[in-house]
Coordinates of C-alpha atoms in Angstrom, one line a residue:
Chain A
M107 CA 7.9 -10.3 -52.2
S108 CA 9.3 -13.6 -52.8
D109 CA 10.3 -15.6 -55.7
S110 CA 8.6 -19.4 -56.3
S111 CA 10.3 -20.2 -59.7
A112 CA 13.6 -21.0 -58.3
K113 CA 12.3 -22.9 -55.4
D114 CA 11.7 -26.5 -55.8
S115 CA 10.0 -27.2 -52.7
V116 CA 7.0 -25.3 -53.6
E117 CA 3.5 -26.8 -52.8
R118 CA 0.4 -26.2 -54.5
H119 CA -2.8 -26.9 -53.3
Q120 CA -6.0 -25.5 -54.4
I121 CA -8.9 -24.5 -53.1
R122 CA -12.8 -23.1 -54.0
V123 CA -14.3 -19.7 -52.8
R124 CA -16.7 -20.5 -51.0
Y125 CA -20.1 -18.2 -51.0
G126 CA -19.8 -16.7 -47.3
E127 CA -16.3 -16.1 -48.3
T128 CA -18.1 -13.0 -50.6
D129 CA -18.5 -9.7 -49.2
Q130 CA -20.9 -6.9 -50.8
M131 CA -18.1 -6.0 -53.1
G132 CA -18.9 -9.2 -54.8
V133 CA -15.2 -10.7 -54.3
A134 CA -13.9 -12.8 -51.8
H135 CA -13.1 -10.7 -48.5
H136 CA -9.9 -9.9 -47.6
G137 CA -10.1 -11.9 -44.3
S138 CA -10.7 -14.9 -46.2
H139 CA -6.9 -15.4 -47.5
I140 CA -6.0 -16.5 -44.2
A141 CA -8.0 -19.4 -44.0
W142 CA -7.0 -20.3 -47.8
F143 CA -3.4 -19.7 -46.4
E144 CA -3.5 -22.1 -43.0
E145 CA -5.0 -24.6 -45.5
A146 CA -2.2 -24.4 -47.8
R147 CA -0.1 -24.6 -44.7
T148 CA -1.7 -28.1 -43.4
E149 CA -0.6 -29.5 -46.8
W150 CA 2.6 -28.6 -47.3
L151 CA 3.6 -30.5 -44.1
R152 CA 1.3 -33.1 -44.8
S153 CA 3.0 -33.3 -48.3
R154 CA 6.5 -33.6 -46.0
G155 CA 5.1 -36.1 -44.1
V156 CA 4.2 -33.9 -40.9
S157 CA 0.8 -34.2 -39.6
Y158 CA 0.6 -30.3 -38.0
R159 CA -2.4 -31.8 -35.7
E160 CA -0.1 -34.8 -34.3
L161 CA 2.8 -32.3 -33.7
E162 CA 0.5 -30.3 -31.5
Q163 CA -0.9 -32.5 -30.0
S164 CA 2.9 -34.0 -29.2
G165 CA 3.3 -30.5 -27.5
V166 CA 4.8 -28.3 -30.9
I167 CA 2.9 -25.0 -31.5
L168 CA 3.3 -23.1 -34.0
P169 CA 1.2 -20.0 -33.7
V170 CA 1.4 -17.0 -36.2
V171 CA 3.5 -14.2 -34.8
A172 CA 3.4 -11.7 -38.2
L173 CA 1.6 -11.7 -41.5
K174 CA 1.9 -9.9 -44.5
I175 CA 0.0 -9.9 -47.7
D176 CA -0.5 -8.1 -50.5
Y177 CA -3.3 -8.3 -52.8
R178 CA -3.1 -8.1 -56.6
S179 CA -6.1 -9.2 -58.1
T180 CA -10.0 -10.1 -56.9
V181 CA -11.4 -13.3 -57.1
G182 CA -15.2 -14.4 -56.7
Y183 CA -17.7 -17.1 -55.5
D184 CA -17.2 -20.5 -57.0
D185 CA -13.6 -19.6 -58.7
L186 CA -11.0 -22.5 -57.8
V187 CA -7.8 -20.6 -56.3
L188 CA -4.2 -22.9 -56.6
I189 CA -2.1 -21.5 -53.5
E190 CA 1.7 -22.1 -53.8
T191 CA 3.3 -22.4 -50.4
W192 CA 7.0 -22.7 -49.9
V193 CA 9.3 -21.9 -47.0
K194 CA 11.0 -18.5 -47.5
E195 CA 13.2 -18.4 -44.1
R196 CA 14.0 -21.2 -41.6
G197 CA 15.0 -19.7 -38.1
R198 CA 16.0 -21.9 -34.7
A199 CA 12.6 -21.3 -33.5
S200 CA 10.6 -20.0 -36.1
I201 CA 10.0 -20.6 -39.8
T202 CA 8.3 -18.1 -42.7
F203 CA 6.0 -19.3 -45.5
A204 CA 6.0 -17.7 -48.4
Y205 CA 2.3 -17.9 -50.5
R206 CA 1.3 -17.0 -54.0
A207 CA -2.5 -17.8 -54.6
V208 CA -3.3 -17.6 -58.3
F209 CA -6.3 -18.1 -60.4
E210 CA -5.1 -20.2 -63.1
Q211 CA -8.4 -19.9 -65.2
E212 CA -7.0 -15.9 -66.1
A213 CA -3.3 -16.4 -65.6
R214 CA -3.3 -13.9 -62.7
I215 CA -1.9 -13.5 -59.8
I216 CA -4.3 -12.6 -56.6
A217 CA -2.1 -12.8 -53.7
E218 CA 1.4 -12.9 -52.3
A219 CA 2.0 -13.3 -48.3
E220 CA 4.5 -13.7 -46.0
I221 CA 3.7 -15.4 -42.8
T222 CA 6.0 -16.0 -39.9
L223 CA 4.9 -19.1 -37.0
A224 CA 6.7 -19.1 -34.0
C225 CA 7.7 -22.3 -32.3
V226 CA 6.5 -22.8 -28.5
D227 CA 5.2 -25.7 -26.0
R228 CA 2.0 -25.7 -24.2
E229 CA 3.1 -23.3 -21.9
G230 CA 3.9 -21.1 -25.0
K231 CA 8.0 -21.1 -24.3
V232 CA 9.6 -20.5 -27.5
Q233 CA 11.3 -24.2 -27.9
R234 CA 13.6 -25.5 -31.0
L235 CA 11.9 -25.9 -34.4
P236 CA 11.8 -29.7 -35.1
D237 CA 13.7 -30.8 -37.6
E238 CA 11.3 -32.2 -39.9
V239 CA 9.4 -29.0 -40.3
Chain B
M1026 CA -41.4 -19.0 -32.7
S1027 CA -41.4 -18.1 -28.8
D1028 CA -43.3 -15.2 -27.7
S1029 CA -40.5 -12.8 -25.7
S1030 CA -43.0 -10.3 -24.9
A1031 CA -44.1 -12.4 -21.7
K1032 CA -41.3 -12.6 -20.3
D1033 CA -39.6 -10.8 -18.3
S1034 CA -36.0 -12.4 -18.4
V1035 CA -35.6 -10.8 -21.7
E1036 CA -31.9 -9.5 -22.0
R1037 CA -31.1 -6.8 -24.7
H1038 CA -27.9 -6.4 -26.6
Q1039 CA -26.8 -4.5 -30.0
I1040 CA -24.5 -5.4 -32.1
R1041 CA -23.6 -3.3 -35.6
V1042 CA -23.3 -5.8 -38.9
R1043 CA -19.3 -6.0 -39.7
Y1044 CA -18.2 -5.5 -43.4
G1045 CA -16.8 -9.0 -43.3
E1046 CA -20.4 -10.6 -42.9
T1047 CA -21.7 -9.1 -45.6
D1048 CA -21.7 -11.5 -48.6
Q1049 CA -22.0 -10.9 -52.4
M1050 CA -26.1 -10.7 -51.7
G1051 CA -25.2 -7.3 -50.2
V1052 CA -26.5 -8.2 -46.6
A1053 CA -25.4 -9.7 -43.4
H1054 CA -25.0 -13.3 -44.3
H1055 CA -26.8 -16.1 -42.6
G1056 CA -24.0 -17.6 -41.0
S1057 CA -23.6 -14.3 -38.8
H1058 CA -26.1 -14.5 -36.7
I1059 CA -24.8 -17.7 -35.4
A1060 CA -22.0 -15.1 -34.0
W1061 CA -24.6 -12.7 -33.0
F1062 CA -26.7 -15.0 -31.1
E1063 CA -23.5 -16.5 -29.2
E1064 CA -22.4 -13.2 -28.3
A1065 CA -25.8 -12.1 -26.8
R1066 CA -25.8 -15.6 -24.9
T1067 CA -22.4 -14.4 -23.5
E1068 CA -24.3 -11.3 -22.3
W1069 CA -27.2 -12.6 -20.9
L1070 CA -25.6 -14.9 -18.6
R1071 CA -23.3 -12.1 -17.5
S1072 CA -26.3 -9.6 -16.5
R1073 CA -27.0 -12.7 -14.2
G1074 CA -23.8 -11.9 -13.1
V1075 CA -22.5 -15.2 -14.7
S1076 CA -19.1 -15.0 -16.8
Y1077 CA -19.1 -18.0 -18.9
R1078 CA -15.5 -18.2 -19.0
E1079 CA -15.2 -18.8 -15.7
L1080 CA -18.3 -21.5 -16.0
E1081 CA -16.0 -23.1 -18.5
Q1082 CA -12.6 -22.5 -16.6
S1083 CA -14.8 -24.3 -13.9
G1084 CA -15.1 -26.9 -15.8
V1085 CA -18.4 -26.7 -17.0
I1086 CA -19.1 -26.7 -20.9
L1087 CA -22.3 -25.9 -22.8
P1088 CA -21.6 -27.1 -26.4
V1089 CA -24.5 -26.1 -29.1
V1090 CA -26.6 -29.8 -29.6
A1091 CA -29.2 -28.0 -31.6
L1092 CA -29.9 -25.2 -33.3
K1093 CA -32.9 -23.7 -35.3
I1094 CA -33.2 -20.1 -37.3
D1095 CA -36.0 -18.2 -39.0
Y1096 CA -34.6 -15.4 -41.1
R1097 CA -37.4 -12.7 -41.5
S1098 CA -35.9 -10.0 -43.4
T1099 CA -32.1 -9.1 -44.4
V1100 CA -30.4 -6.7 -42.9
G1101 CA -27.0 -4.7 -43.8
Y1102 CA -23.8 -3.5 -43.2
D1103 CA -23.5 -1.3 -40.6
D1104 CA -27.0 -1.5 -38.9
L1105 CA -27.6 -1.7 -35.9
V1106 CA -29.5 -5.0 -35.1
L1107 CA -30.9 -5.7 -31.6
I1108 CA -30.8 -9.4 -30.3
E1109 CA -33.3 -10.2 -27.5
T1110 CA -32.4 -13.1 -25.3
W1111 CA -34.4 -15.3 -22.9
V1112 CA -34.6 -19.1 -22.1
K1113 CA -37.2 -20.7 -23.0
E1114 CA -36.5 -24.0 -21.6
R1115 CA -34.6 -25.4 -18.9
G1116 CA -33.5 -29.1 -18.5
R1117 CA -31.5 -30.8 -16.2
A1118 CA -28.6 -31.2 -18.6
S1119 CA -29.8 -28.4 -21.1
I1120 CA -31.1 -25.1 -21.7
T1121 CA -32.5 -23.4 -24.7
F1122 CA -32.7 -20.5 -25.5
A1123 CA -34.9 -18.1 -27.8
Y1124 CA -33.6 -15.1 -29.7
R1125 CA -35.5 -12.2 -31.6
A1126 CA -32.9 -9.9 -33.6
V1127 CA -34.8 -6.7 -34.9
F1128 CA -33.9 -4.1 -36.9
E1129 CA -35.4 -1.4 -34.5
Q1130 CA -34.6 1.3 -37.3
E1131 CA -37.3 0.2 -39.8
A1132 CA -39.0 -1.8 -36.5
R1133 CA -38.7 -5.4 -38.8
I1134 CA -38.0 -8.5 -37.2
I1135 CA -34.7 -10.0 -38.8
A1136 CA -34.5 -13.6 -37.5
E1137 CA -36.2 -15.9 -34.6
A1138 CA -34.1 -18.4 -33.3
E1139 CA -33.7 -21.4 -30.4
I1140 CA -30.9 -22.3 -29.6
T1141 CA -30.0 -25.5 -27.5
L1142 CA -27.2 -26.1 -25.2
A1143 CA -26.1 -29.1 -23.3
C1144 CA -24.1 -29.3 -20.1
V1145 CA -20.8 -31.3 -20.2
D1146 CA -17.8 -31.7 -17.9
R1147 CA -14.2 -31.8 -19.9
E1148 CA -14.6 -35.2 -20.8
G1149 CA -17.6 -34.8 -22.4
K1150 CA -19.8 -36.0 -20.2
V1151 CA -22.5 -34.8 -19.6
Q1152 CA -23.6 -33.4 -16.1
R1153 CA -26.3 -31.2 -14.4
L1154 CA -26.9 -27.5 -15.1
P1155 CA -25.5 -25.6 -12.5
D1156 CA -28.6 -23.3 -10.6
E1157 CA -27.2 -19.8 -11.4
V1158 CA -27.6 -20.6 -15.4
Chain C
M768 CA 5.8 -0.4 -36.1
S769 CA 4.7 3.6 -36.0
D770 CA 4.3 5.1 -33.4
S771 CA 0.5 6.6 -32.5
S772 CA 1.7 8.9 -29.3
A773 CA 2.6 11.7 -31.6
K774 CA -0.9 11.4 -33.5
D775 CA -3.6 13.5 -32.2
S776 CA -6.2 11.9 -34.5
V777 CA -5.8 8.4 -33.2
E778 CA -9.7 6.9 -32.9
R779 CA -10.0 4.5 -30.2
H780 CA -12.7 1.9 -30.4
Q781 CA -13.5 -1.2 -28.0
I782 CA -14.4 -4.7 -29.1
R783 CA -14.7 -7.9 -26.9
V784 CA -13.3 -11.1 -28.5
R785 CA -16.0 -13.5 -29.6
Y786 CA -16.4 -17.0 -28.5
G787 CA -16.3 -18.2 -31.7
E788 CA -13.0 -16.2 -32.3
T789 CA -11.1 -18.4 -30.9
D790 CA -9.3 -21.5 -31.9
Q791 CA -8.1 -24.5 -30.5
M792 CA -5.3 -22.9 -28.7
G793 CA -7.9 -21.6 -26.8
V794 CA -6.7 -17.6 -27.9
A795 CA -8.5 -15.4 -30.0
H796 CA -7.3 -16.9 -34.1
H797 CA -4.7 -14.6 -35.6
G798 CA -7.8 -14.3 -38.4
S799 CA -10.0 -12.2 -36.2
H800 CA -7.8 -8.9 -36.0
I801 CA -9.0 -8.3 -39.6
A802 CA -12.1 -8.2 -38.5
W803 CA -11.5 -6.3 -35.5
F804 CA -9.5 -3.7 -37.4
E805 CA -12.0 -3.6 -40.2
E806 CA -14.7 -2.5 -37.4
A807 CA -12.3 0.0 -36.1
R808 CA -11.6 1.7 -39.5
T809 CA -15.6 2.0 -39.8
E810 CA -15.3 3.3 -36.4
W811 CA -12.4 5.9 -37.2
L812 CA -14.2 6.9 -40.4
R813 CA -17.5 7.7 -38.5
S814 CA -15.7 10.0 -35.6
R815 CA -14.5 12.1 -38.4
G816 CA -17.9 12.2 -40.0
V817 CA -18.0 10.0 -42.6
S818 CA -20.2 6.6 -43.4
Y819 CA -18.6 4.3 -45.2
R820 CA -21.2 2.5 -46.3
E821 CA -22.6 6.6 -47.5
L822 CA -19.2 6.5 -49.4
E823 CA -19.7 3.2 -51.0
Q824 CA -23.5 3.9 -52.1
S825 CA -22.2 6.8 -53.7
G826 CA -19.6 5.3 -55.8
V827 CA -16.1 5.5 -53.5
I828 CA -15.0 1.8 -53.1
L829 CA -12.1 1.5 -50.5
P830 CA -10.6 -2.2 -51.1
V831 CA -8.1 -3.5 -48.7
V832 CA -4.9 -3.8 -50.9
A833 CA -2.0 -4.4 -48.4
L834 CA -1.5 -5.6 -45.0
K835 CA 0.7 -6.4 -42.4
I836 CA 0.2 -7.6 -38.9
D837 CA 2.4 -8.0 -36.0
Y838 CA 1.0 -10.2 -33.0
R839 CA 2.9 -9.4 -30.3
S840 CA 0.7 -11.4 -27.2
T841 CA -2.3 -13.2 -27.0
V842 CA -5.7 -12.3 -26.1
G843 CA -8.6 -14.5 -24.8
Y844 CA -12.2 -15.4 -25.4
D845 CA -14.5 -12.4 -23.6
D846 CA -11.3 -9.9 -23.1
L847 CA -11.9 -6.3 -24.0
V848 CA -9.4 -5.4 -26.9
L849 CA -9.0 -1.3 -27.6
I850 CA -8.3 -0.9 -31.0
E851 CA -6.5 2.3 -31.5
T852 CA -6.3 3.6 -35.4
W853 CA -4.9 6.5 -37.2
V854 CA -3.5 7.6 -40.5
K855 CA -0.2 6.8 -41.4
E856 CA -0.2 8.0 -44.9
R857 CA -2.1 9.2 -47.6
G858 CA -1.7 9.1 -50.7
R859 CA -3.6 10.8 -54.1
A860 CA -5.7 7.2 -54.8
S861 CA -4.7 5.1 -51.5
I862 CA -4.3 5.7 -47.5
T863 CA -2.7 3.5 -45.3
F864 CA -4.1 2.8 -41.9
A865 CA -2.3 2.3 -38.6
Y866 CA -3.6 0.1 -35.7
R867 CA -2.4 -1.0 -32.4
A868 CA -4.8 -3.6 -30.6
V869 CA -4.3 -3.0 -27.0
F870 CA -5.3 -5.6 -24.0
E871 CA -5.5 -2.7 -21.5
Q872 CA -6.3 -4.9 -18.6
E873 CA -2.8 -6.2 -18.8
A874 CA -1.7 -3.1 -20.0
R875 CA 0.0 -5.2 -23.1
I876 CA 0.3 -4.6 -27.1
I877 CA -1.9 -7.9 -28.6
A878 CA -1.0 -6.7 -32.2
E879 CA 0.5 -3.8 -34.3
A880 CA -0.8 -3.2 -37.9
E881 CA -0.7 -1.5 -41.6
I882 CA -3.2 -1.8 -43.6
T883 CA -3.3 0.1 -47.2
L884 CA -7.2 0.1 -49.4
A885 CA -7.1 1.9 -52.6
C886 CA -9.4 4.3 -53.8
V887 CA -11.5 2.8 -57.0
D888 CA -15.2 3.2 -58.4
R889 CA -17.9 0.6 -59.1
E890 CA -16.0 -0.6 -62.1
G891 CA -13.0 -1.1 -60.1
K892 CA -11.0 1.9 -61.8
V893 CA -8.8 4.1 -59.5
Q894 CA -10.1 7.4 -58.7
R895 CA -9.1 10.2 -56.3
L896 CA -9.6 9.6 -52.2
P897 CA -12.1 11.8 -51.6
D898 CA -10.9 15.3 -49.0
E899 CA -13.2 14.3 -46.4
V900 CA -11.8 10.7 -45.9
Chain D
M432 CA -34.7 -36.1 -38.9
S433 CA -35.0 -37.2 -42.8
D434 CA -33.8 -40.7 -44.2
S435 CA -31.1 -40.5 -46.6
S436 CA -31.1 -44.0 -47.2
A437 CA -34.2 -43.9 -49.4
K438 CA -32.9 -41.5 -51.8
D439 CA -31.6 -42.1 -54.3
S440 CA -29.9 -38.2 -55.9
V441 CA -27.9 -38.4 -52.2
E442 CA -24.7 -36.1 -53.1
R443 CA -21.4 -36.8 -51.4
H444 CA -19.0 -34.1 -50.9
Q445 CA -16.3 -34.0 -48.6
I446 CA -14.2 -31.5 -46.5
R447 CA -11.5 -31.1 -44.4
V448 CA -12.0 -29.1 -41.3
R449 CA -9.6 -25.9 -41.3
Y450 CA -8.1 -24.8 -38.2
G451 CA -9.6 -21.3 -37.6
E452 CA -12.6 -23.5 -37.4
T453 CA -12.4 -25.2 -34.5
D454 CA -12.7 -23.1 -31.0
Q455 CA -11.5 -23.1 -27.9
M456 CA -13.7 -26.0 -27.0
G457 CA -10.8 -28.5 -29.6
V458 CA -12.9 -29.2 -31.9
A459 CA -15.1 -27.5 -34.9
H460 CA -17.4 -24.6 -34.0
H461 CA -20.8 -25.2 -34.4
G462 CA -21.0 -22.3 -37.0
S463 CA -18.5 -23.6 -39.4
H464 CA -21.2 -26.3 -40.5
I465 CA -22.7 -23.7 -42.1
A466 CA -20.1 -23.4 -44.4
W467 CA -19.8 -26.9 -45.4
F468 CA -23.4 -27.2 -45.6
E469 CA -23.3 -24.1 -48.4
E470 CA -20.5 -25.6 -50.0
A471 CA -22.1 -28.9 -50.3
R472 CA -25.3 -27.2 -51.6
T473 CA -23.5 -25.7 -54.6
E474 CA -22.0 -29.3 -55.4
W475 CA -25.1 -30.5 -55.1
L476 CA -26.6 -28.2 -58.2
R477 CA -22.9 -28.9 -60.0
S478 CA -23.4 -32.7 -59.9
R479 CA -27.0 -31.5 -61.8
G480 CA -25.3 -29.3 -64.6
V481 CA -26.2 -26.3 -62.7
S482 CA -23.6 -23.7 -61.6
Y483 CA -25.2 -21.6 -59.2
R484 CA -22.9 -18.5 -59.7
E485 CA -24.5 -18.3 -63.4
L486 CA -27.9 -19.0 -61.7
E487 CA -27.4 -16.2 -59.7
Q488 CA -26.1 -13.9 -62.7
S489 CA -29.3 -14.8 -64.7
G490 CA -31.2 -13.2 -61.7
V491 CA -32.2 -16.4 -59.4
I492 CA -31.2 -15.4 -56.2
L493 CA -31.6 -18.5 -53.3
P494 CA -31.5 -17.0 -49.9
V495 CA -31.8 -19.1 -46.8
V496 CA -34.9 -18.5 -44.9
A497 CA -34.6 -21.3 -42.5
L498 CA -32.3 -24.1 -40.8
K499 CA -32.3 -26.1 -38.5
I500 CA -28.9 -28.3 -37.3
D501 CA -28.7 -31.0 -35.1
Y502 CA -25.4 -31.8 -33.9
R503 CA -24.7 -35.4 -32.6
S504 CA -20.7 -35.6 -32.2
T505 CA -17.9 -33.4 -32.8
V506 CA -15.2 -33.2 -35.7
G507 CA -11.8 -31.6 -35.0
Y508 CA -9.2 -30.1 -37.0
D509 CA -8.0 -31.6 -40.0
D510 CA -10.6 -34.4 -39.9
L511 CA -12.8 -35.5 -42.9
V512 CA -16.2 -34.7 -43.3
L513 CA -18.8 -36.2 -45.2
I514 CA -21.6 -33.7 -46.1
E515 CA -24.6 -36.0 -47.8
T516 CA -27.2 -33.7 -49.4
W517 CA -30.3 -34.3 -51.2
V518 CA -33.9 -32.5 -51.6
K519 CA -36.1 -33.3 -48.8
E520 CA -39.0 -31.0 -50.2
R521 CA -39.2 -29.0 -53.6
G522 CA -41.8 -26.3 -53.7
R523 CA -43.0 -23.3 -56.2
A524 CA -40.6 -20.6 -55.2
S525 CA -38.8 -22.5 -52.2
I526 CA -36.6 -25.6 -51.9
T527 CA -35.2 -27.6 -48.5
F528 CA -32.0 -29.4 -48.5
A529 CA -31.6 -32.2 -46.2
Y530 CA -27.5 -32.9 -44.8
R531 CA -26.3 -35.5 -42.9
A532 CA -22.4 -35.2 -42.2
V533 CA -20.6 -38.2 -41.4
F534 CA -17.2 -38.9 -39.6
E535 CA -16.3 -41.9 -42.0
Q536 CA -13.1 -42.5 -40.2
E537 CA -15.2 -43.7 -37.0
A538 CA -18.5 -44.3 -38.4
R539 CA -20.5 -41.6 -36.4
I540 CA -22.6 -38.6 -37.8
I541 CA -21.4 -35.2 -36.7
A542 CA -24.9 -33.3 -37.5
E543 CA -28.1 -33.5 -39.7
A544 CA -29.5 -30.6 -41.0
E545 CA -32.7 -29.0 -43.1
I546 CA -32.2 -25.8 -44.4
T547 CA -34.9 -23.7 -46.8
L548 CA -34.2 -21.4 -49.7
A549 CA -36.3 -19.1 -51.0
C550 CA -36.1 -18.5 -54.9
V551 CA -36.1 -14.4 -55.7
D552 CA -35.2 -12.3 -57.7
R553 CA -32.9 -9.1 -57.8
E554 CA -35.0 -7.0 -56.1
G555 CA -36.2 -9.1 -53.6
K556 CA -39.7 -10.7 -55.0
V557 CA -40.3 -14.3 -55.0
Q558 CA -40.5 -15.8 -58.3
R559 CA -40.9 -19.6 -59.4
L560 CA -38.1 -22.2 -58.7
P561 CA -36.7 -23.1 -62.2
D562 CA -36.9 -26.4 -63.4
E563 CA -33.3 -27.3 -63.2
V564 CA -32.8 -27.0 -59.7

C-alpha cells in the first residue's frame, strides 16, 4: 500500500490492545483495528486543530464509504500499537486516509489500511470538504 | 435472582455466539451478554406488538440506568443461547427486565441479569412509561 | 466488485441490526459489518456441512488476512439485512469470500466486500486448505 | 455504592470515548463502560507491579463472575472519562473491584460499578488468589 516515509504530515497515535478486543485465536480480532484507525483519525484531525465532534455539530459529517485492510501480523492483549495516519488523497467531497499499525517493540507491521470518507450534510447530501480537513 | 417459572409472560429468544464475541479465554467475553440482552429486549417488545424503533421515533426513549449480571457458566463460539426475558418490576417512569441465558444443549444457566430502563423524552426529561410497554 | 448472479453456491443469511451496532450518525457503524460477514461465513461453511468450530479444534485455523468493504448505503437499528456469501477465489492455502449485504425491504445494496482468509495450523504455520472448505 | 474517598489505593485511569462506542441516542452505549472498566483494571494491576497478561500466562485466570453498574449520567464521543478503581473486597479465591467513572470537565459522575472476578486455573478450577493481586 502507500508509503508513509515520504509524507511529512504523518500523525502518530498509540493505543493499547484491550482484553475484550482479543478473540479465541488469542490475538486482537480483525474487527478491532477499525476502532483503532477511527481513534487515530480523530487524533490526526485534532493535531491539525480540528475537532471532529465540532465539525459534526456544525453539519459536516464524514461517513466511511470504503475501507481496505491488509493484516501483516498479529498483536495481543496489552500490546502497545503505534498507528501512523496520513492523507493519501483528497477529493472535492471525499478524503482517503492511509494507516500503518506498527508493533514497535518487535519492529513489525501489524496492518496497513486505506479508509475513504465522504463529506455529507445532515440530510446525507454530498457537500464540499472544508479546507481545514 | 428472580424466578422465571412463575411468570407467564416470559419471552424466549435465541442467539448464536459470534466469533468476535469470544476473547482469549476461549469463551464469550462478559461484555457480549449486554448485546444479547438488548436484542432479547427488542424481541420482548415486538412480541407485545411494540416496535422499540417506532417508540423511540415517537419520542419515547428508554436508556439503561442500571444493570446487574451474574455469570453462572461459560459459553463458546457457535453455541446457541436461549435468552428468557420477563418484566420484574414496572414503575411510573421505569421498567426492570429480568433475564436468564440458558445453554439448552447442556441444560445449564449461563447468566442471570436484571436491567432497569428509565423512560425519558428527547431532551432527557423523565416521562411516564407508555401503557403498551 | 464481484457479481453474485452467476454463482450457484451463494449462501443467504439474515441478520437484524442490534441497537448497540448503531452510532451517533443514527445508522449501523461501519465496523458492525465485520461481525455480520463473519457470522455469514460461519453459515456458509455450515451449509456445506463444515463446522468452523470443529475445523479450528482439529487444528485448521483461518485468520482474516485482508478485507475490503465498499459501503453503498446505510442501514438502521432493527433493520433486517440479507448477507449473500460466495467464494470468489480459492488458493492452495487461502480462500477469498465475496459478500453483498442487501436491505431487501428497499431493494438496495448496503455493502459489498471481499475478505481473504489464510489457512494456518496452531503454530501459525501456513498449511493446505482442506478440500471440504 | 462504595465510597472511594476513604480508600488510599484508588487508581486513576483516563479513557477517551470512541466514535464507535456511541449509539443512536448520541451518547456512549451502556455496553462501552465494560471495556473501560476492564482497561482500568489492567492499569490498577500494573500500578501494583502486576501484569495481568503475565498472570494469565502463568495460569492465574480471573474471569468476571458478577457485575453491577449504575449509570448516573451520559457521556459523549471524544469526552475524556476518568475511571477510579479500587478494591472493595478481597476473598480467598475472588476479588471485587469498585469503579467510579467521572466526567471531570463537568464534575459529574457517569457511572458507578462493582465487578467481581473469580480466580481459576487453566482448567477452570477455583484456586487461591495470589498475594500480589
